[in-house]
Amino acid sequence: MKNKTILFLSNGHGEDTCNGEIIKQLLSLDSTVKIAAVPIVGEGQVYRRLGVPILTPTQTLPSGGFLYMNPFVFLKDITSGLIGLLCKQLQIIRKEVKEYDILMVTGDIVVAAIAYFTQKPYIIFLSAYSSYYEGKLNLGLILPYLLNHKRCLAVFTRDQFTAKDLQKQGIKKAQFVGTPMMDNLTPTKVNLNLDSNFTRVAILPGSRLPEALNNLKLLLKLVELIDNKSLQKIQFRVAAVPGLMVELDELALSLGWQHQSRTLISKTGLKVMCYCDSFADILNEADLVLGMAGTANEQAVGLGKPVITISGNGPAFTYRFAEAQLRLLGLSIQLIGTKPADDIILDKAAETVIQTLQNSDYLKSCLRNGEERMGKPGGSLKMAQFILENSKF
């Protein structure tokens, strides 16, 4: 009997991460399943780490997939080869897709449209959409057709509120089973050198370079202000991507800090320790999060953490993005300022951190809000089970 074959499509780092969690569960349920992937945006490092074959060329583009946040970056993507890359990807997908039983696509209308044109059955996780943004999703004219087509076997949403909204709009296949991004947060028990007598603050500067480096500079300035103002003993831990770790010497120099063995030391002697591949441990241990990230901020909220955020210069984590994230995630997020953070905004953010840590009622409400907005773990397993049950025709 022929092994089941599944092709994964995604268009963004967060989308790759979600598909990666589904793939892990698929392989745990059926190790003989044949899997391949096409990351429309970025290099697809999540797939590469899992050993999943990538069928098409990949490329990191200037927008990082955030065209809807800054349409002007679209021009940079074009000059960087966007059109040629997409054409090559579509040609290869069209040629290779006949070898696959079903497509699992995560993202927005782009991957939904590609899945539709393959003439194969497809399942979609609409990770890029939520009714929390505006109260009701505006699906336009094309997306409802793609979601209601007979070859679309299921429409998974990122929250229950969106599933109910889509059902009211006639998308009867819409359902919420949890979001895979909540399924990779099990601590690995790495030693973070934490003192149990200290309050613990996680720093999430994002994953895309060089933006993550610029974000971390802002967040470290904020950390200095917090340390100066707070009467509590606070320890800070940075969850960094590998590319950021190699920039710590230059980062410390630009701030007048020192760098010693993954530890950044401020002019007043405050130590901020940086860790790579310890994201889940840092997030689970945190009492509060300073976040300038997309998926990582959402995961923090899902774990019931209060998140204080400021906006940077982008291209991803701009004020527009942060404000949309505020609507998506609700009361757990506190966005300070309406422009890229300056000294006044940073000072206000520091005051907000101190006040938040003392507000026990608010901290409890973050726990309730996190589960409502992000759901419980287990979504990737349920999606994997659905894929296996529907991958033979």
mmCIF file of N, CA and C in Angstrom, residues 1-121:
data_model
loop_
_atom_site.group_PDB
_atom_site.id
_atom_site.type_symbol
_atom_site.label_atom_id
_atom_site.label_comp_id
_atom_site.label_asym_id
_atom_site.label_seq_id
_atom_site.Cartn_x
_atom_site.Cartn_y
_atom_site.Cartn_z
ATOM 1 N N MET A 1 0.840 -1.195 0.000
ATOM 2 C CA MET A 1 0.000 0.000 0.000
ATOM 3 C C MET A 1 0.881 1.253 0.000
ATOM 4 N N LYS A 2 0.514 2.195 -0.837
ATOM 5 C CA LYS A 2 1.286 3.426 -0.976
ATOM 6 C C LYS A 2 1.228 4.259 0.311
ATOM 7 N N ASN A 3 2.373 4.789 0.707
ATOM 8 C CA ASN A 3 2.400 5.641 1.892
ATOM 9 C C ASN A 3 1.631 6.926 1.639
ATOM 10 N N LYS A 4 1.070 7.480 2.696
ATOM 11 C CA LYS A 4 0.368 8.753 2.591
ATOM 12 C C LYS A 4 1.372 9.869 2.323
ATOM 13 N N THR A 5 0.977 10.811 1.479
ATOM 14 C CA THR A 5 1.875 11.898 1.089
ATOM 15 C C THR A 5 1.193 13.242 1.319
ATOM 16 N N ILE A 6 1.898 14.119 2.010
ATOM 17 C CA ILE A 6 1.314 15.414 2.377
ATOM 18 C C ILE A 6 2.310 16.522 2.044
ATOM 19 N N LEU A 7 1.811 17.568 1.383
ATOM 20 C CA LEU A 7 2.630 18.735 1.057
ATOM 21 C C LEU A 7 2.189 19.909 1.928
ATOM 22 N N PHE A 8 3.146 20.509 2.624
ATOM 23 C CA PHE A 8 2.885 21.645 3.501
ATOM 24 C C PHE A 8 3.290 22.945 2.811
ATOM 25 N N LEU A 9 2.396 23.936 2.870
ATOM 26 C CA LEU A 9 2.687 25.276 2.373
ATOM 27 C C LEU A 9 2.560 26.266 3.516
ATOM 28 N N SER A 10 3.393 27.300 3.498
ATOM 29 C CA SER A 10 3.317 28.337 4.532
ATOM 30 C C SER A 10 3.929 29.619 3.985
ATOM 31 N N ASN A 11 3.522 30.758 4.542
ATOM 32 C CA ASN A 11 4.114 32.012 4.066
ATOM 33 C C ASN A 11 4.460 32.950 5.223
ATOM 34 N N GLY A 12 5.444 32.503 6.015
ATOM 35 C CA GLY A 12 5.936 33.308 7.122
ATOM 36 C C GLY A 12 6.609 32.429 8.158
ATOM 37 N N HIS A 13 7.455 33.032 8.997
ATOM 38 C CA HIS A 13 8.165 32.257 10.020
ATOM 39 C C HIS A 13 7.201 31.637 11.022
ATOM 40 N N GLY A 14 6.208 32.408 11.480
ATOM 41 C CA GLY A 14 5.231 31.861 12.415
ATOM 42 C C GLY A 14 4.448 30.723 11.802
ATOM 43 N N GLU A 15 4.139 30.850 10.510
ATOM 44 C CA GLU A 15 3.410 29.808 9.800
ATOM 45 C C GLU A 15 4.259 28.544 9.661
ATOM 46 N N ASP A 16 5.560 28.741 9.373
ATOM 47 C CA ASP A 16 6.469 27.590 9.330
ATOM 48 C C ASP A 16 6.474 26.864 10.672
ATOM 49 N N THR A 17 6.509 27.647 11.752
ATOM 50 C CA THR A 17 6.544 27.075 13.099
ATOM 51 C C THR A 17 5.302 26.246 13.375
ATOM 52 N N CYS A 18 4.141 26.771 12.998
ATOM 53 C CA CYS A 18 2.894 26.026 13.194
ATOM 54 C C CYS A 18 2.904 24.717 12.401
ATOM 55 N N ASN A 19 3.310 24.792 11.141
ATOM 56 C CA ASN A 19 3.381 23.573 10.334
ATOM 57 C C ASN A 19 4.380 22.585 10.916
ATOM 58 N N GLY A 20 5.464 23.107 11.463
ATOM 59 C CA GLY A 20 6.451 22.228 12.074
ATOM 60 C C GLY A 20 5.870 21.418 13.224
ATOM 61 N N GLU A 21 5.037 22.049 14.035
ATOM 62 C CA GLU A 21 4.403 21.325 15.143
ATOM 63 C C GLU A 21 3.435 20.257 14.630
ATOM 64 N N ILE A 22 2.711 20.574 13.561
ATOM 65 C CA ILE A 22 1.797 19.589 12.974
ATOM 66 C C ILE A 22 2.587 18.414 12.415
ATOM 67 N N ILE A 23 3.704 18.706 11.762
ATOM 68 C CA ILE A 23 4.546 17.646 11.192
ATOM 69 C C ILE A 23 5.071 16.718 12.279
ATOM 70 N N LYS A 24 5.502 17.271 13.397
ATOM 71 C CA LYS A 24 5.981 16.435 14.514
ATOM 72 C C LYS A 24 4.901 15.456 14.954
ATOM 73 N N GLN A 25 3.678 15.949 15.083
ATOM 74 C CA GLN A 25 2.578 15.088 15.513
ATOM 75 C C GLN A 25 2.226 14.055 14.445
ATOM 76 N N LEU A 26 2.274 14.464 13.179
ATOM 77 C CA LEU A 26 2.012 13.518 12.086
ATOM 78 C C LEU A 26 2.978 12.344 12.135
ATOM 79 N N LEU A 27 4.240 12.642 12.288
ATOM 80 C CA LEU A 27 5.255 11.591 12.297
ATOM 81 C C LEU A 27 5.158 10.714 13.541
ATOM 82 N N SER A 28 4.664 11.288 14.633
ATOM 83 C CA SER A 28 4.472 10.475 15.834
ATOM 84 C C SER A 28 3.293 9.515 15.661
ATOM 85 N N LEU A 29 2.332 9.902 14.839
ATOM 86 C CA LEU A 29 1.159 9.054 14.584
ATOM 87 C C LEU A 29 1.430 8.037 13.481
ATOM 88 N N ASP A 30 2.231 8.430 12.476
ATOM 89 C CA ASP A 30 2.513 7.545 11.338
ATOM 90 C C ASP A 30 3.897 7.895 10.788
ATOM 91 N N SER A 31 4.879 7.104 11.157
ATOM 92 C CA SER A 31 6.264 7.405 10.762
ATOM 93 C C SER A 31 6.517 7.142 9.283
ATOM 94 N N THR A 32 5.565 6.497 8.587
ATOM 95 C CA THR A 32 5.764 6.181 7.172
ATOM 96 C C THR A 32 5.245 7.275 6.246
ATOM 97 N N VAL A 33 4.588 8.262 6.796
ATOM 98 C CA VAL A 33 4.011 9.307 5.951
ATOM 99 C C VAL A 33 5.130 10.085 5.248
ATOM 100 N N LYS A 34 4.904 10.413 3.981
ATOM 101 C CA LYS A 34 5.868 11.179 3.195
ATOM 102 C C LYS A 34 5.478 12.655 3.241
ATOM 103 N N ILE A 35 6.431 13.493 3.643
ATOM 104 C CA ILE A 35 6.137 14.913 3.834
ATOM 105 C C ILE A 35 7.154 15.753 3.062
ATOM 106 N N ALA A 36 6.679 16.838 2.462
ATOM 107 C CA ALA A 36 7.547 17.848 1.865
ATOM 108 C C ALA A 36 6.928 19.206 2.142
ATOM 109 N N ALA A 37 7.712 20.258 1.918
ATOM 110 C CA ALA A 37 7.229 21.594 2.262
ATOM 111 C C ALA A 37 7.646 22.625 1.227
ATOM 112 N N VAL A 38 6.857 23.699 1.182
ATOM 113 C CA VAL A 38 7.190 24.876 0.381
ATOM 114 C C VAL A 38 6.969 26.111 1.249
ATOM 115 N N PRO A 39 8.034 26.714 1.780
ATOM 116 C CA PRO A 39 7.909 27.995 2.481
ATOM 117 C C PRO A 39 7.937 29.121 1.451
ATOM 118 N N ILE A 40 6.805 29.778 1.259
ATOM 119 C CA ILE A 40 6.716 30.829 0.253
ATOM 120 C C ILE A 40 7.578 32.032 0.655
ATOM 121 N N VAL A 41 7.691 32.285 1.948
ATOM 122 C CA VAL A 41 8.469 33.406 2.469
ATOM 123 C C VAL A 41 9.585 32.860 3.350
ATOM 124 N N GLY A 42 10.793 33.362 3.189
ATOM 125 C CA GLY A 42 11.894 32.980 4.063
ATOM 126 C C GLY A 42 12.573 31.689 3.660
ATOM 127 N N GLU A 43 13.515 31.257 4.492
ATOM 128 C CA GLU A 43 14.371 30.117 4.179
ATOM 129 C C GLU A 43 13.819 28.779 4.646
ATOM 130 N N GLY A 44 12.748 28.796 5.444
ATOM 131 C CA GLY A 44 12.153 27.540 5.894
ATOM 132 C C GLY A 44 13.019 26.778 6.870
ATOM 133 N N GLN A 45 13.689 27.502 7.781
ATOM 134 C CA GLN A 45 14.604 26.841 8.715
ATOM 135 C C GLN A 45 13.902 25.830 9.612
ATOM 136 N N VAL A 46 12.637 26.078 9.940
ATOM 137 C CA VAL A 46 11.883 25.128 10.766
ATOM 138 C C VAL A 46 11.817 23.772 10.075
ATOM 139 N N TYR A 47 11.512 23.774 8.785
ATOM 140 C CA TYR A 47 11.447 22.522 8.026
ATOM 141 C C TYR A 47 12.831 21.865 7.939
ATOM 142 N N ARG A 48 13.839 22.663 7.711
ATOM 143 C CA ARG A 48 15.190 22.114 7.577
ATOM 144 C C ARG A 48 15.632 21.416 8.865
ATOM 145 N N ARG A 49 15.311 22.023 10.006
ATOM 146 C CA ARG A 49 15.687 21.406 11.290
ATOM 147 C C ARG A 49 14.975 20.080 11.510
ATOM 148 N N LEU A 50 13.789 19.958 10.944
ATOM 149 C CA LEU A 50 13.028 18.709 11.080
ATOM 150 C C LEU A 50 13.416 17.676 10.021
ATOM 151 N N GLY A 51 14.280 18.062 9.086
ATOM 152 C CA GLY A 51 14.677 17.147 8.013
ATOM 153 C C GLY A 51 13.622 16.980 6.945
ATOM 154 N N VAL A 52 12.722 17.941 6.828
ATOM 155 C CA VAL A 52 11.661 17.878 5.826
ATOM 156 C C VAL A 52 12.177 18.440 4.505
ATOM 157 N N PRO A 53 12.060 17.692 3.409
ATOM 158 C CA PRO A 53 12.523 18.206 2.113
ATOM 159 C C PRO A 53 11.754 19.469 1.700
ATOM 160 N N ILE A 54 12.482 20.448 1.184
ATOM 161 C CA ILE A 54 11.879 21.663 0.650
ATOM 162 C C ILE A 54 11.964 21.591 -0.871
ATOM 163 N N LEU A 55 10.818 21.683 -1.521
ATOM 164 C CA LEU A 55 10.749 21.406 -2.950
ATOM 165 C C LEU A 55 11.201 22.563 -3.826
ATOM 166 N N THR A 56 11.172 23.776 -3.310
ATOM 167 C CA THR A 56 11.398 24.944 -4.158
ATOM 168 C C THR A 56 12.557 25.795 -3.647
ATOM 169 N N PRO A 57 13.052 26.710 -4.479
ATOM 170 C CA PRO A 57 14.042 27.671 -3.979
ATOM 171 C C PRO A 57 13.439 28.512 -2.856
ATOM 172 N N THR A 58 14.289 28.994 -1.956
ATOM 173 C CA THR A 58 13.836 29.861 -0.860
ATOM 174 C C THR A 58 14.697 31.113 -0.828
ATOM 175 N N GLN A 59 14.131 32.153 -0.254
ATOM 176 C CA GLN A 59 14.862 33.416 -0.183
ATOM 177 C C GLN A 59 14.262 34.293 0.900
ATOM 178 N N THR A 60 15.109 34.947 1.680
ATOM 179 C CA THR A 60 14.641 35.920 2.653
ATOM 180 C C THR A 60 14.501 37.268 1.954
ATOM 181 N N LEU A 61 13.289 37.837 1.991
ATOM 182 C CA LEU A 61 12.999 39.096 1.314
ATOM 183 C C LEU A 61 12.968 40.248 2.313
ATOM 184 N N PRO A 62 13.165 41.487 1.850
ATOM 185 C CA PRO A 62 13.208 42.641 2.759
ATOM 186 C C PRO A 62 11.983 42.787 3.650
ATOM 187 N N SER A 63 10.803 42.456 3.129
ATOM 188 C CA SER A 63 9.581 42.646 3.914
ATOM 189 C C SER A 63 9.437 41.628 5.016
ATOM 190 N N GLY A 64 10.124 40.476 4.903
ATOM 191 C CA GLY A 64 9.937 39.396 5.864
ATOM 192 C C GLY A 64 8.530 38.839 5.836
ATOM 193 N N GLY A 65 7.789 39.129 4.749
ATOM 194 C CA GLY A 65 6.410 38.653 4.655
ATOM 195 C C GLY A 65 5.392 39.626 5.194
ATOM 196 N N PHE A 66 5.828 40.836 5.589
ATOM 197 C CA PHE A 66 4.930 41.797 6.219
ATOM 198 C C PHE A 66 4.498 42.895 5.232
ATOM 199 N N LEU A 67 4.140 42.492 4.021
ATOM 200 C CA LEU A 67 3.738 43.457 3.000
ATOM 201 C C LEU A 67 2.517 44.260 3.418
ATOM 202 N N TYR A 68 1.579 43.607 4.118
ATOM 203 C CA TYR A 68 0.337 44.283 4.472
ATOM 204 C C TYR A 68 0.563 45.377 5.509
ATOM 205 N N MET A 69 1.709 45.340 6.181
ATOM 206 C CA MET A 69 2.013 46.368 7.161
ATOM 207 C C MET A 69 2.717 47.575 6.538
ATOM 208 N N ASN A 70 3.420 47.354 5.437
ATOM 209 C CA ASN A 70 4.117 48.452 4.773
ATOM 210 C C ASN A 70 4.210 48.145 3.285
ATOM 211 N N PRO A 71 3.198 48.569 2.525
ATOM 212 C CA PRO A 71 3.168 48.253 1.095
ATOM 213 C C PRO A 71 4.389 48.747 0.335
ATOM 214 N N PHE A 72 5.074 49.791 0.826
ATOM 215 C CA PHE A 72 6.239 50.312 0.129
ATOM 216 C C PHE A 72 7.369 49.290 0.085
ATOM 217 N N VAL A 73 7.396 48.397 1.061
ATOM 218 C CA VAL A 73 8.445 47.374 1.077
ATOM 219 C C VAL A 73 8.251 46.395 -0.076
ATOM 220 N N PHE A 74 7.028 46.351 -0.625
ATOM 221 C CA PHE A 74 6.734 45.488 -1.763
ATOM 222 C C PHE A 74 7.697 45.772 -2.920
ATOM 223 N N LEU A 75 8.029 47.046 -3.116
ATOM 224 C CA LEU A 75 8.951 47.424 -4.187
ATOM 225 C C LEU A 75 10.336 46.839 -3.941
ATOM 226 N N LYS A 76 10.764 46.839 -2.671
ATOM 227 C CA LYS A 76 12.061 46.246 -2.340
ATOM 228 C C LYS A 76 12.041 44.745 -2.603
ATOM 229 N N ASP A 77 10.910 44.101 -2.274
ATOM 230 C CA ASP A 77 10.801 42.667 -2.526
ATOM 231 C C ASP A 77 10.906 42.356 -4.020
ATOM 232 N N ILE A 78 10.260 43.198 -4.838
ATOM 233 C CA ILE A 78 10.303 42.991 -6.284
ATOM 234 C C ILE A 78 11.735 43.105 -6.797
ATOM 235 N N THR A 79 12.455 44.141 -6.362
ATOM 236 C CA THR A 79 13.831 44.325 -6.818
ATOM 237 C C THR A 79 14.767 43.246 -6.271
ATOM 238 N N SER A 80 14.332 42.576 -5.201
ATOM 239 C CA SER A 80 15.130 41.487 -4.622
ATOM 240 C C SER A 80 14.796 40.138 -5.239
ATOM 241 N N GLY A 81 13.882 40.137 -6.223
ATOM 242 C CA GLY A 81 13.594 38.899 -6.946
ATOM 243 C C GLY A 81 12.305 38.202 -6.572
ATOM 244 N N LEU A 82 11.348 38.927 -5.962
ATOM 245 C CA LEU A 82 10.105 38.305 -5.523
ATOM 246 C C LEU A 82 9.354 37.630 -6.661
ATOM 247 N N ILE A 83 9.177 38.327 -7.771
ATOM 248 C CA ILE A 83 8.370 37.792 -8.862
ATOM 249 C C ILE A 83 9.002 36.534 -9.437
ATOM 250 N N GLY A 84 10.308 36.591 -9.681
ATOM 251 C CA GLY A 84 10.997 35.423 -10.218
ATOM 252 C C GLY A 84 10.941 34.236 -9.271
ATOM 253 N N LEU A 85 11.109 34.512 -7.974
ATOM 254 C CA LEU A 85 11.055 33.442 -6.976
ATOM 255 C C LEU A 85 9.682 32.793 -6.947
ATOM 256 N N LEU A 86 8.638 33.613 -6.918
ATOM 257 C CA LEU A 86 7.286 33.081 -6.853
ATOM 258 C C LEU A 86 6.952 32.264 -8.096
ATOM 259 N N CYS A 87 7.381 32.736 -9.252
ATOM 260 C CA CYS A 87 7.116 31.992 -10.487
ATOM 261 C C CYS A 87 7.787 30.619 -10.454
ATOM 262 N N LYS A 88 9.045 30.575 -9.978
ATOM 263 C CA LYS A 88 9.743 29.293 -9.874
ATOM 264 C C LYS A 88 9.032 28.370 -8.894
ATOM 265 N N GLN A 89 8.588 28.940 -7.771
ATOM 266 C CA GLN A 89 7.893 28.135 -6.775
ATOM 267 C C GLN A 89 6.612 27.537 -7.348
ATOM 268 N N LEU A 90 5.841 28.352 -8.045
ATOM 269 C CA LEU A 90 4.572 27.885 -8.614
ATOM 270 C C LEU A 90 4.805 26.819 -9.674
ATOM 271 N N GLN A 91 5.833 26.987 -10.482
ATOM 272 C CA GLN A 91 6.139 25.994 -11.511
ATOM 273 C C GLN A 91 6.487 24.652 -10.887
ATOM 274 N N ILE A 92 7.293 24.687 -9.833
ATOM 275 C CA ILE A 92 7.710 23.439 -9.189
ATOM 276 C C ILE A 92 6.533 22.791 -8.459
ATOM 277 N N ILE A 93 5.723 23.616 -7.787
ATOM 278 C CA ILE A 93 4.549 23.074 -7.102
ATOM 279 C C ILE A 93 3.636 22.372 -8.103
ATOM 280 N N ARG A 94 3.390 23.027 -9.225
ATOM 281 C CA ARG A 94 2.511 22.449 -10.252
ATOM 282 C C ARG A 94 3.049 21.109 -10.746
ATOM 283 N N LYS A 95 4.376 21.009 -10.883
ATOM 284 C CA LYS A 95 4.990 19.778 -11.379
ATOM 285 C C LYS A 95 4.990 18.678 -10.325
ATOM 286 N N GLU A 96 5.284 19.042 -9.080
ATOM 287 C CA GLU A 96 5.486 18.043 -8.033
ATOM 288 C C GLU A 96 4.218 17.621 -7.308
ATOM 289 N N VAL A 97 3.171 18.445 -7.355
ATOM 290 C CA VAL A 97 2.017 18.227 -6.498
ATOM 291 C C VAL A 97 1.273 16.934 -6.822
ATOM 292 N N LYS A 98 1.430 16.431 -8.038
ATOM 293 C CA LYS A 98 0.734 15.186 -8.396
ATOM 294 C C LYS A 98 1.179 14.003 -7.547
ATOM 295 N N GLU A 99 2.347 14.140 -6.898
ATOM 296 C CA GLU A 99 2.869 13.068 -6.057
ATOM 297 C C GLU A 99 2.262 13.075 -4.650
ATOM 298 N N TYR A 100 1.414 14.062 -4.351
ATOM 299 C CA TYR A 100 0.908 14.228 -2.990
ATOM 300 C C TYR A 100 -0.611 14.058 -2.930
ATOM 301 N N ASP A 101 -1.066 13.461 -1.826
ATOM 302 C CA ASP A 101 -2.493 13.193 -1.646
ATOM 303 C C ASP A 101 -3.260 14.451 -1.259
ATOM 304 N N ILE A 102 -2.622 15.292 -0.457
ATOM 305 C CA ILE A 102 -3.341 16.397 0.161
ATOM 306 C C ILE A 102 -2.360 17.509 0.525
ATOM 307 N N LEU A 103 -2.851 18.736 0.589
ATOM 308 C CA LEU A 103 -2.028 19.873 1.012
ATOM 309 C C LEU A 103 -2.517 20.382 2.358
ATOM 310 N N MET A 104 -1.566 20.694 3.235
ATOM 311 C CA MET A 104 -1.855 21.382 4.490
ATOM 312 C C MET A 104 -1.213 22.758 4.387
ATOM 313 N N VAL A 105 -2.048 23.807 4.360
ATOM 314 C CA VAL A 105 -1.524 25.153 4.148
ATOM 315 C C VAL A 105 -1.820 26.026 5.359
ATOM 316 N N THR A 106 -0.832 26.810 5.735
ATOM 317 C CA THR A 106 -0.953 27.694 6.892
ATOM 318 C C THR A 106 -0.583 29.111 6.478
ATOM 319 N N GLY A 107 -1.496 30.049 6.729
ATOM 320 C CA GLY A 107 -1.235 31.433 6.368
ATOM 321 C C GLY A 107 -2.490 32.173 5.982
ATOM 322 N N ASP A 108 -2.482 32.743 4.773
ATOM 323 C CA ASP A 108 -3.565 33.628 4.358
ATOM 324 C C ASP A 108 -4.076 33.251 2.974
ATOM 325 N N ILE A 109 -4.650 34.218 2.272
ATOM 326 C CA ILE A 109 -5.263 33.969 0.969
ATOM 327 C C ILE A 109 -4.234 33.507 -0.065
ATOM 328 N N VAL A 110 -2.972 33.891 0.101
ATOM 329 C CA VAL A 110 -1.940 33.510 -0.863
ATOM 330 C C VAL A 110 -1.786 31.997 -0.927
ATOM 331 N N VAL A 111 -1.562 31.375 0.221
ATOM 332 C CA VAL A 111 -1.387 29.912 0.222
ATOM 333 C C VAL A 111 -2.707 29.200 -0.063
ATOM 334 N N ALA A 112 -3.818 29.799 0.326
ATOM 335 C CA ALA A 112 -5.123 29.212 0.015
ATOM 336 C C ALA A 112 -5.341 29.166 -1.496
ATOM 337 N N ALA A 113 -4.964 30.240 -2.174
ATOM 338 C CA ALA A 113 -5.127 30.297 -3.628
ATOM 339 C C ALA A 113 -4.201 29.294 -4.322
ATOM 340 N N ILE A 114 -2.959 29.190 -3.854
ATOM 341 C CA ILE A 114 -2.031 28.223 -4.443
ATOM 342 C C ILE A 114 -2.574 26.810 -4.280
ATOM 343 N N ALA A 115 -3.082 26.512 -3.080
ATOM 344 C CA ALA A 115 -3.645 25.183 -2.827
ATOM 345 C C ALA A 115 -4.815 24.898 -3.761
ATOM 346 N N TYR A 116 -5.664 25.887 -3.951
ATOM 347 C CA TYR A 116 -6.830 25.719 -4.829
ATOM 348 C C TYR A 116 -6.396 25.383 -6.252
ATOM 349 N N PHE A 117 -5.407 26.093 -6.772
ATOM 350 C CA PHE A 117 -5.003 25.909 -8.163
ATOM 351 C C PHE A 117 -4.238 24.612 -8.410
ATOM 352 N N THR A 118 -3.837 23.916 -7.359
ATOM 353 C CA THR A 118 -3.181 22.615 -7.556
ATOM 354 C C THR A 118 -4.159 21.522 -7.960
ATOM 355 N N GLN A 119 -5.454 21.783 -7.770
ATOM 356 C CA GLN A 119 -6.503 20.791 -8.044
ATOM 357 C C GLN A 119 -6.489 19.617 -7.061
ATOM 358 N N LYS A 120 -5.758 19.765 -5.975
ATOM 359 C CA LYS A 120 -5.688 18.730 -4.949
ATOM 360 C C LYS A 120 -6.556 19.113 -3.755
ATOM 361 N N PRO A 121 -6.988 18.140 -2.947
ATOM 362 C CA PRO A 121 -7.682 18.468 -1.696
ATOM 363 C C PRO A 121 -6.739 19.232 -0.770
#
